[in-house]
Coordinates of C-alpha atoms in Angstrom, one line a residue:
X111 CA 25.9 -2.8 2.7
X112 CA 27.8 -6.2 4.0
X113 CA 24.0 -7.6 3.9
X114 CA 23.0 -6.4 0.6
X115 CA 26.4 -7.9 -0.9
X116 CA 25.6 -11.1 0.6
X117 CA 21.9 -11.1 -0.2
X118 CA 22.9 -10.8 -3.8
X119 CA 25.4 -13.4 -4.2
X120 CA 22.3 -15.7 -2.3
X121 CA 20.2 -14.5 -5.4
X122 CA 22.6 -15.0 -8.1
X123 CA 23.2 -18.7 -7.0
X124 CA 19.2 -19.5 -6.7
X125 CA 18.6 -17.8 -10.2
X126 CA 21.7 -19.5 -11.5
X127 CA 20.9 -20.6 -15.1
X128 CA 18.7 -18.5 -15.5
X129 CA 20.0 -15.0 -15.7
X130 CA 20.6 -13.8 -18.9
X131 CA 24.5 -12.7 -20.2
X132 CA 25.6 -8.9 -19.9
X133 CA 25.5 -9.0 -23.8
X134 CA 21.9 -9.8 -24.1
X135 CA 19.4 -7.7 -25.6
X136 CA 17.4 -7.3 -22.5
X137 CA 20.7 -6.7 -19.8
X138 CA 21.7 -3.9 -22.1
X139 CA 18.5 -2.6 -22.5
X140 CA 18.2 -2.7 -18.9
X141 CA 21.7 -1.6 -17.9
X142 CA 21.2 1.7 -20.4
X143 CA 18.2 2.5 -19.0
X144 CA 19.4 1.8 -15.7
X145 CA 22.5 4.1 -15.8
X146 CA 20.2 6.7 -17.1
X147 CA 18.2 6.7 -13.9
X148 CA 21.7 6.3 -11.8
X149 CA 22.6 9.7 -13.0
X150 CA 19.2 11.3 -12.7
X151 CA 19.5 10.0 -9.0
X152 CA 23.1 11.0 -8.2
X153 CA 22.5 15.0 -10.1
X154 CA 19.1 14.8 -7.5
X155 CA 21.3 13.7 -4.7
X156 CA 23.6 16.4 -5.4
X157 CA 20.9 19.0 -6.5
X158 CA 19.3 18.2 -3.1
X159 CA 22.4 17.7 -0.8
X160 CA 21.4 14.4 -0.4
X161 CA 24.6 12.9 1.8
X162 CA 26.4 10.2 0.3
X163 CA 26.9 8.1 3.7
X164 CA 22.9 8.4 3.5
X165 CA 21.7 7.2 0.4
X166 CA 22.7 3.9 -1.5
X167 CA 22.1 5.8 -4.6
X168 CA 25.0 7.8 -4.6
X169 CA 27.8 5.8 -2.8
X170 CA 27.2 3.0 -4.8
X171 CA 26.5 2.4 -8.7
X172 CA 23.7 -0.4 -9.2
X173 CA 24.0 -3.4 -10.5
X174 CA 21.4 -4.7 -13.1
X175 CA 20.5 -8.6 -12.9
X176 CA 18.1 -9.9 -15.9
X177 CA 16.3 -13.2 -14.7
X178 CA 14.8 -15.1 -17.7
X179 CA 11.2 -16.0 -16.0
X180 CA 7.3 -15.6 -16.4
X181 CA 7.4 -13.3 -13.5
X182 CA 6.9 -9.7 -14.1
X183 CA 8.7 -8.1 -11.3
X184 CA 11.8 -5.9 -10.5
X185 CA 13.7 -5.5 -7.0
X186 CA 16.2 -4.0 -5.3
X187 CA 18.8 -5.2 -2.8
X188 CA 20.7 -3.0 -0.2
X189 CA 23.7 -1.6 -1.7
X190 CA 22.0 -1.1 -5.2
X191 CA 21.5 -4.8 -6.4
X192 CA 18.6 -4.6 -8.8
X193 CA 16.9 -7.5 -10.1
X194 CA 14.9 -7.2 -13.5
X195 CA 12.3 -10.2 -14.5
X196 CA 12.0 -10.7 -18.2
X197 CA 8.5 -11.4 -17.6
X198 CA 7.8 -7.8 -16.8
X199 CA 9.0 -7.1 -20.5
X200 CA 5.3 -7.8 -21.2
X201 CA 4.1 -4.9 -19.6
X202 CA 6.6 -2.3 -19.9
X203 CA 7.1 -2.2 -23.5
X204 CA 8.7 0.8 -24.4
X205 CA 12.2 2.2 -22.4
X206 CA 10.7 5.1 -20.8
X207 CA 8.0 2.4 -19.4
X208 CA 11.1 0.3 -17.9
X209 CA 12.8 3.5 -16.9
X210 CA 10.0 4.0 -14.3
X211 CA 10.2 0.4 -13.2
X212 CA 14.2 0.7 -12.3
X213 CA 13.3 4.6 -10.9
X214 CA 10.6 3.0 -8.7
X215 CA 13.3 0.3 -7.2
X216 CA 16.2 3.1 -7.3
X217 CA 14.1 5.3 -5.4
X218 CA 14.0 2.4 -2.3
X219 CA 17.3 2.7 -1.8
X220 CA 17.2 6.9 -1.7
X221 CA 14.1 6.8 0.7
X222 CA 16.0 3.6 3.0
X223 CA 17.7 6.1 4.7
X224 CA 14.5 8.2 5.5
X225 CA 13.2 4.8 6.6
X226 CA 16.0 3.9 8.9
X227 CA 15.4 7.1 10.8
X228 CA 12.0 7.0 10.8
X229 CA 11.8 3.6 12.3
X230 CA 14.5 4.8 14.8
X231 CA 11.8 7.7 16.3
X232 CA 9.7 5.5 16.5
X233 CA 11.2 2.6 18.4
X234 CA 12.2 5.8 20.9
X235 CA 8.6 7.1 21.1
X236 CA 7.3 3.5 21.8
X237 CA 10.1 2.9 24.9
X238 CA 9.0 6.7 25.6
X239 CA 5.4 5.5 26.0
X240 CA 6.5 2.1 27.3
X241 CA 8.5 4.1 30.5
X242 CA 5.4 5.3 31.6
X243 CA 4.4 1.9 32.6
X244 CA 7.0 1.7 35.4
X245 CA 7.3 5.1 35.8
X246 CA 3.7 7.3 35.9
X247 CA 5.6 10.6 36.6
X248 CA 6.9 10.7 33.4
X249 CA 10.4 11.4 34.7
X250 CA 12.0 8.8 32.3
X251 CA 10.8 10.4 29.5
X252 CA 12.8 13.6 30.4
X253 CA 16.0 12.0 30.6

């Protein structure tokens, strides 16, 4: 969390100037779509038993960030920072169209979790594996 915080104040000064106010069309458009998905996420997380410790998506409501540029892109920071490029206005057009831009990023921070654990089995598989270099037997691999 501490890294996505701090990530996000890094973005917010190197778009400085160019993110747009709270009040403009596009961040509210964005933030009411945005919240839309938040609650979808956090009834799924519930729905689900999705633990809160485990998924950004619940422990944390997102923050929208509307950066006036040619780019058509969204992200997501750790912690539920989600940036939204105007450029990408072009292409989705219509709210439902945005709303599955902001799901998309939303649903990186549900599936981190899943990641983080994943990546976990398999640094222990690999020094598993790696064990039987020194030790043939295999009796590392019991322990």
């Amino acid at each position: 969390r501490q890294l996505g915080d701090q990530e996000y104040r890094k973005m917010l000064m190197q778009y400085q100037g160019a993110i747009l106010p709270k009040d403009h069309r596009a961040s509210l458009t964005v933030q009411r779509v945005g919240s839309r998905i938040y609650r979808a996420a956090q009834e799924f997380c519930k729905e689900y038993e999705v633990a809160e410790n485990k998924a950004n998506t619940v422990s944390s409501a997102p923050t929208f960030t509307v950066v006036r540029t040619e780019m058509a892109n969204a992200f997501v920071l750790p912690n539920n920072h989600i940036f939204v490029m105007t450029g990408l206005f072009k292409y989705a057009r219509t709210e439902d169209e945005l709303a599955s831009v902001i799901g998309h990023e939303m649903a990186h921070c549900l599936a981190r979790h899943v990641g983080e654990r994943v990546s976990g089995n398999v640094i222990t598989q690999l020094l598993a594996r790696l064990s039987l270099l020194v030790d043939p037997s295999g009796a590392l691999m019991m322990v």
